[in-house]
């Protein structure tokens, strides 16, 4: 795995908060490629590898590692035909890699976690021809403080958005809460967890960016912040894509008023 692959970008949020936009944006920079699938999930997803590593050395540590492996095989390997780790590796490879992980987890949890993640992500990177990659798993935001032990040189971008607009967006999807008040409660819960995680991160690891600023209020300045944070040179290709594809009207700011304010 090249050194650039050890400096990945993790973009996250509450869901429906703009993380996919930032992933697509960075994917149009010549030095970064979005993973396939765009959300690998197994690193920061609930009961994933980062969670297991955080419990290492505790009585529940090995069980957490076993649960993470179970989720890799039964939830994240195949999500649908075009989404899952199966798009870039075989089941046999994953079985071999996770077996080694469990064999070494108790004695060397950090090394075992790194070897597992690096091995899987190398396959993912090869599958999308990526040198440096960006992942848009939403949980990257609320697990931001758990990434450093696996990728010490990582960068995180946390996207935030008006919770009312997040809720209005969720109820129109086929996933997530269908009730607007449940959606607001979920947004609040995830925002609190994200804030707590960010406060535990080292200085400079996380950029928090408001979707409204990126898309409407401070477009150029927000792009500059992303480039600086990710240590990237300016890119005309990225800026042209952003100008053409990410418009103020497309952000649906204030949609909660149109959808729910009687």
Tab-separated table of C-alpha atoms in Angstrom:
chain	number	residue	atom	x	y	z
A	1	UNK	CA	0.000	0.000	0.000
A	2	UNK	CA	1.431	3.372	-1.019
A	3	UNK	CA	2.029	6.157	1.463
A	4	UNK	CA	-0.772	8.237	-0.080
A	5	UNK	CA	-3.237	5.463	0.778
A	6	UNK	CA	-2.269	5.891	4.421
A	7	UNK	CA	-3.496	9.500	4.357
A	8	UNK	CA	-7.175	8.957	3.544
A	9	UNK	CA	-10.071	11.355	3.943
A	10	UNK	CA	-13.125	10.326	5.954
A	11	UNK	CA	-16.256	12.415	5.334
A	12	UNK	CA	-19.242	11.988	7.612
A	13	UNK	CA	-22.355	13.584	9.014
A	14	UNK	CA	-25.781	12.783	10.362
A	15	UNK	CA	-27.045	11.349	7.106
A	16	UNK	CA	-28.644	13.692	4.520
A	17	UNK	CA	-26.162	16.387	5.620
A	18	UNK	CA	-23.908	16.718	2.586
A	19	UNK	CA	-21.211	14.092	3.062
A	20	UNK	CA	-21.895	12.589	-0.369
A	21	UNK	CA	-21.486	16.013	-1.989
A	22	UNK	CA	-18.048	16.418	-0.417
A	23	UNK	CA	-17.086	12.891	-1.418
A	24	UNK	CA	-18.093	13.577	-5.024
A	25	UNK	CA	-16.288	16.913	-4.883
A	26	UNK	CA	-13.028	15.339	-3.745
A	27	UNK	CA	-13.484	12.572	-6.296
A	28	UNK	CA	-13.108	15.269	-8.961
A	29	UNK	CA	-9.710	16.272	-7.595
A	30	UNK	CA	-6.935	14.471	-9.509
A	31	UNK	CA	-5.216	13.375	-6.284
A	32	UNK	CA	-8.249	11.747	-4.605
A	33	UNK	CA	-10.672	8.980	-5.571
A	34	UNK	CA	-13.921	8.037	-3.869
A	35	UNK	CA	-14.059	4.442	-2.706
A	36	UNK	CA	-16.261	1.803	-4.316
A	37	UNK	CA	-18.520	1.359	-2.476
A	38	UNK	CA	-18.617	5.036	-1.524
A	39	UNK	CA	-19.416	3.970	2.060
A	40	UNK	CA	-17.141	1.106	3.100
A	41	UNK	CA	-18.766	1.119	6.572
A	42	UNK	CA	-16.681	-1.623	8.180
A	43	UNK	CA	-14.168	0.811	9.692
A	44	UNK	CA	-16.456	3.262	11.527
A	45	UNK	CA	-19.872	1.659	11.194
A	46	UNK	CA	-21.660	0.581	14.358
A	47	UNK	CA	-19.836	-2.406	15.880
A	48	UNK	CA	-17.133	-2.130	13.255
A	49	UNK	CA	-13.354	-2.360	13.492
A	50	UNK	CA	-12.889	1.055	15.135
A	51	UNK	CA	-15.410	0.194	17.847
A	52	UNK	CA	-13.732	-3.147	18.492
A	53	UNK	CA	-10.296	-1.551	18.789
A	54	UNK	CA	-11.676	0.966	21.281
A	55	UNK	CA	-12.723	-1.969	23.491
A	56	UNK	CA	-9.409	-3.830	23.228
A	57	UNK	CA	-8.008	-4.885	26.582
A	58	UNK	CA	-11.460	-4.974	28.160
A	59	UNK	CA	-13.488	-8.117	28.922
A	60	UNK	CA	-15.739	-7.404	25.942
A	61	UNK	CA	-12.846	-6.737	23.568
A	62	UNK	CA	-12.652	-10.085	21.782
A	63	UNK	CA	-16.433	-10.339	21.511
A	64	UNK	CA	-16.449	-6.874	19.932
A	65	UNK	CA	-13.851	-8.039	17.405
A	66	UNK	CA	-15.896	-11.157	16.647
A	67	UNK	CA	-19.008	-9.023	16.184
A	68	UNK	CA	-17.122	-6.729	13.802
A	69	UNK	CA	-16.055	-9.744	11.752
A	70	UNK	CA	-19.607	-11.068	11.692
A	71	UNK	CA	-20.844	-7.714	10.388
A	72	UNK	CA	-18.135	-7.592	7.736
A	73	UNK	CA	-19.252	-10.980	6.422
A	74	UNK	CA	-23.002	-10.654	6.839
A	75	UNK	CA	-23.748	-6.954	6.481
A	76	UNK	CA	-20.943	-5.055	4.751
A	77	UNK	CA	-19.548	-7.614	2.319
A	78	UNK	CA	-22.739	-7.661	0.240
A	79	UNK	CA	-25.297	-4.875	0.687
A	80	UNK	CA	-26.740	-5.019	-2.808
A	81	UNK	CA	-25.482	-5.819	-6.288
A	82	UNK	CA	-23.463	-2.608	-6.603
A	83	UNK	CA	-22.763	-1.821	-2.967
A	84	UNK	CA	-20.497	-3.791	-0.674
A	85	UNK	CA	-16.957	-5.033	-0.318
A	86	UNK	CA	-17.764	-7.838	-2.765
A	87	UNK	CA	-17.326	-5.360	-5.620
A	88	UNK	CA	-13.537	-5.439	-5.179
A	89	UNK	CA	-12.637	-8.684	-3.381
A	90	UNK	CA	-13.644	-12.296	-2.886
A	91	UNK	CA	-15.349	-13.884	0.093
A	92	UNK	CA	-12.318	-16.159	0.473
A	93	UNK	CA	-9.996	-13.166	0.795
A	94	UNK	CA	-12.208	-11.589	3.459
A	95	UNK	CA	-12.404	-14.865	5.393
A	96	UNK	CA	-8.632	-15.293	5.345
A	97	UNK	CA	-8.082	-11.681	6.405
A	98	UNK	CA	-10.619	-11.710	9.228
A	99	UNK	CA	-9.325	-15.050	10.533
A	100	UNK	CA	-5.851	-13.534	10.878
A	101	UNK	CA	-7.356	-10.482	12.566
A	102	UNK	CA	-9.108	-12.553	15.227
A	103	UNK	CA	-6.020	-14.709	15.782
A	104	UNK	CA	-3.905	-11.662	16.674
A	105	UNK	CA	-6.476	-9.284	18.162
A	106	UNK	CA	-6.013	-10.095	21.849
A	107	UNK	CA	-2.207	-9.854	21.809
A	108	UNK	CA	-1.791	-7.013	19.291
A	109	UNK	CA	-5.161	-5.314	18.791
A	110	UNK	CA	-3.920	-2.160	17.084
A	111	UNK	CA	-1.622	-3.980	14.682
A	112	UNK	CA	-4.281	-6.599	13.959
A	113	UNK	CA	-6.808	-3.850	13.228
A	114	UNK	CA	-4.410	-1.974	10.964
A	115	UNK	CA	-3.443	-5.102	9.024
A	116	UNK	CA	-7.106	-5.990	8.488
A	117	UNK	CA	-8.169	-2.503	7.430
A	118	UNK	CA	-5.132	-1.883	5.239
A	119	UNK	CA	-5.554	-5.254	3.523
A	120	UNK	CA	-9.217	-4.686	2.733
A	121	UNK	CA	-8.739	-1.056	1.738
A	122	UNK	CA	-5.863	-1.975	-0.555
A	123	UNK	CA	-8.294	-4.182	-2.473
A	124	UNK	CA	-10.882	-1.394	-2.490
A	125	UNK	CA	-8.290	1.112	-3.726
A	126	UNK	CA	-7.130	-1.232	-6.476
A	127	UNK	CA	-10.733	-1.737	-7.524
A	128	UNK	CA	-11.256	1.983	-8.133
A	129	UNK	CA	-7.677	2.799	-9.158
A	130	UNK	CA	-7.189	5.053	-6.133
A	131	UNK	CA	-3.938	6.283	-4.688
A	132	UNK	CA	-5.463	8.478	-1.998
A	133	UNK	CA	-9.093	7.716	-1.249
A	134	UNK	CA	-12.129	9.335	0.373
A	135	UNK	CA	-14.855	7.373	2.167
A	136	UNK	CA	-18.284	8.854	2.920
A	137	UNK	CA	-19.655	6.541	5.598
A	138	UNK	CA	-21.907	8.874	7.667
A	139	UNK	CA	-20.663	7.347	10.941
A	140	UNK	CA	-17.203	8.790	10.228
A	141	UNK	CA	-18.460	11.897	12.030
A	142	UNK	CA	-19.556	10.282	15.271
A	143	UNK	CA	-16.558	7.912	15.300
A	144	UNK	CA	-14.019	10.580	14.300
A	145	UNK	CA	-11.938	10.076	17.438
A	146	UNK	CA	-11.591	6.328	16.816
A	147	UNK	CA	-9.933	6.604	13.398
A	148	UNK	CA	-6.476	7.852	14.468
A	149	UNK	CA	-5.279	4.537	15.998
A	150	UNK	CA	-5.867	2.916	12.603
A	151	UNK	CA	-4.876	5.778	10.289
A	152	UNK	CA	-2.663	8.245	12.211
A	153	UNK	CA	-2.338	10.540	9.172
A	154	UNK	CA	-6.028	10.664	8.294
A	155	UNK	CA	-8.249	13.701	7.755
A	156	UNK	CA	-11.924	13.978	8.686
A	157	UNK	CA	-14.523	16.330	7.225
A	158	UNK	CA	-17.721	16.568	9.272
A	159	UNK	CA	-20.722	17.981	7.431
A	160	UNK	CA	-23.482	19.664	9.421
A	161	UNK	CA	-26.896	20.816	8.271
A	162	UNK	CA	-30.026	22.350	9.755
A	163	UNK	CA	-31.739	19.471	11.526
A	164	UNK	CA	-35.131	20.446	10.168
A	165	UNK	CA	-33.864	20.118	6.605
A	166	UNK	CA	-32.206	16.800	7.466
A	167	UNK	CA	-35.509	15.514	8.835
A	168	UNK	CA	-37.420	16.757	5.788
A	169	UNK	CA	-34.943	14.943	3.548
A	170	UNK	CA	-35.027	11.690	5.534
A	171	UNK	CA	-38.789	11.251	5.345
A	172	UNK	CA	-38.637	11.295	1.544
A	173	UNK	CA	-36.108	8.436	1.426
A	174	UNK	CA	-36.667	4.689	1.444
A	175	UNK	CA	-34.300	4.397	4.436
A	176	UNK	CA	-34.216	6.120	7.808
A	177	UNK	CA	-37.147	7.495	9.814
A	178	UNK	CA	-40.397	8.139	7.962
A	179	UNK	CA	-41.760	10.384	10.722
A	180	UNK	CA	-40.380	13.927	10.779
A	181	UNK	CA	-40.168	14.114	14.577
A	182	UNK	CA	-38.334	10.794	14.769
A	183	UNK	CA	-35.965	12.106	12.106
A	184	UNK	CA	-35.243	15.257	14.123
A	185	UNK	CA	-34.578	13.134	17.215
A	186	UNK	CA	-32.161	10.939	15.250
A	187	UNK	CA	-30.378	14.034	13.893
A	188	UNK	CA	-30.014	15.414	17.418
A	189	UNK	CA	-28.634	12.128	18.761
A	190	UNK	CA	-26.082	11.870	15.966
A	191	UNK	CA	-25.083	15.528	16.276
A	192	UNK	CA	-24.345	15.076	19.982
A	193	UNK	CA	-22.237	11.978	19.333
A	194	UNK	CA	-20.396	13.732	16.519
A	195	UNK	CA	-19.653	16.770	18.671
A	196	UNK	CA	-18.331	14.566	21.467
A	197	UNK	CA	-16.127	12.627	19.043
A	198	UNK	CA	-14.701	15.746	17.399
A	199	UNK	CA	-13.776	17.215	20.784
A	200	UNK	CA	-11.656	14.113	21.460
A	201	UNK	CA	-9.685	14.435	18.216
A	202	UNK	CA	-6.251	15.971	17.896
A	203	UNK	CA	-6.069	19.535	16.632
A	204	UNK	CA	-6.059	19.706	12.855
A	205	UNK	CA	-7.599	16.287	12.265
A	206	UNK	CA	-11.169	17.471	11.707
A	207	UNK	CA	-12.789	20.148	9.575
A	208	UNK	CA	-16.417	20.883	10.435
A	209	UNK	CA	-18.293	22.492	7.573
A	210	UNK	CA	-21.885	23.689	7.267
A	211	UNK	CA	-23.657	22.541	4.108
A	212	UNK	CA	-25.306	25.949	3.805
A	213	UNK	CA	-21.896	27.624	3.708
A	214	UNK	CA	-20.519	25.153	1.174
A	215	UNK	CA	-23.446	25.386	-1.218
A	216	UNK	CA	-24.833	28.895	-0.673
A	217	UNK	CA	-23.127	31.372	1.642
A	218	UNK	CA	-19.358	30.817	1.340
A	219	UNK	CA	-18.816	28.638	-1.706
A	220	UNK	CA	-15.271	29.597	-2.684
A	221	UNK	CA	-14.099	29.979	0.902
A	222	UNK	CA	-15.498	26.542	1.766
A	223	UNK	CA	-13.651	24.960	-1.149
A	224	UNK	CA	-10.463	26.638	0.036
A	225	UNK	CA	-10.998	25.205	3.529
A	226	UNK	CA	-11.456	21.683	2.164
A	227	UNK	CA	-8.339	21.918	0.014
A	228	UNK	CA	-6.239	23.298	2.858
A	229	UNK	CA	-7.524	20.763	5.370
A	230	UNK	CA	-6.877	17.814	3.051
A	231	UNK	CA	-3.488	19.249	2.051
A	232	UNK	CA	-4.427	19.384	-1.617
A	233	UNK	CA	-3.389	21.753	-4.366
A	234	UNK	CA	-6.066	23.772	-6.110
A	235	UNK	CA	-7.891	21.953	-8.897
A	236	UNK	CA	-9.698	23.573	-11.822
A	237	UNK	CA	-11.414	20.251	-12.549
A	238	UNK	CA	-12.838	20.136	-9.038
A	239	UNK	CA	-13.975	23.770	-9.093
A	240	UNK	CA	-15.596	23.412	-12.512
A	241	UNK	CA	-17.512	20.322	-11.374
A	242	UNK	CA	-18.622	22.114	-8.216
A	243	UNK	CA	-19.805	25.173	-10.147
A	244	UNK	CA	-21.751	23.074	-12.640
A	245	UNK	CA	-23.207	20.397	-10.370
A	246	UNK	CA	-23.571	21.847	-6.862
A	247	UNK	CA	-25.994	24.752	-7.021
A	248	UNK	CA	-27.668	26.805	-4.277
A	249	UNK	CA	-31.113	25.665	-5.438
A	250	UNK	CA	-30.016	22.040	-5.289
A	251	UNK	CA	-29.249	22.260	-1.573
A	252	UNK	CA	-32.980	22.499	-0.738
A	253	UNK	CA	-32.201	24.879	2.122
A	254	UNK	CA	-35.356	25.595	4.097
A	255	UNK	CA	-37.232	22.675	2.546
A	256	UNK	CA	-38.756	21.937	5.950
A	257	UNK	CA	-40.762	25.159	5.634
A	258	UNK	CA	-42.112	24.144	2.238
A	259	UNK	CA	-42.837	20.566	3.281
A	260	UNK	CA	-44.122	20.901	6.827
A	261	UNK	CA	-44.772	24.498	7.892
A	262	UNK	CA	-48.501	25.041	7.621
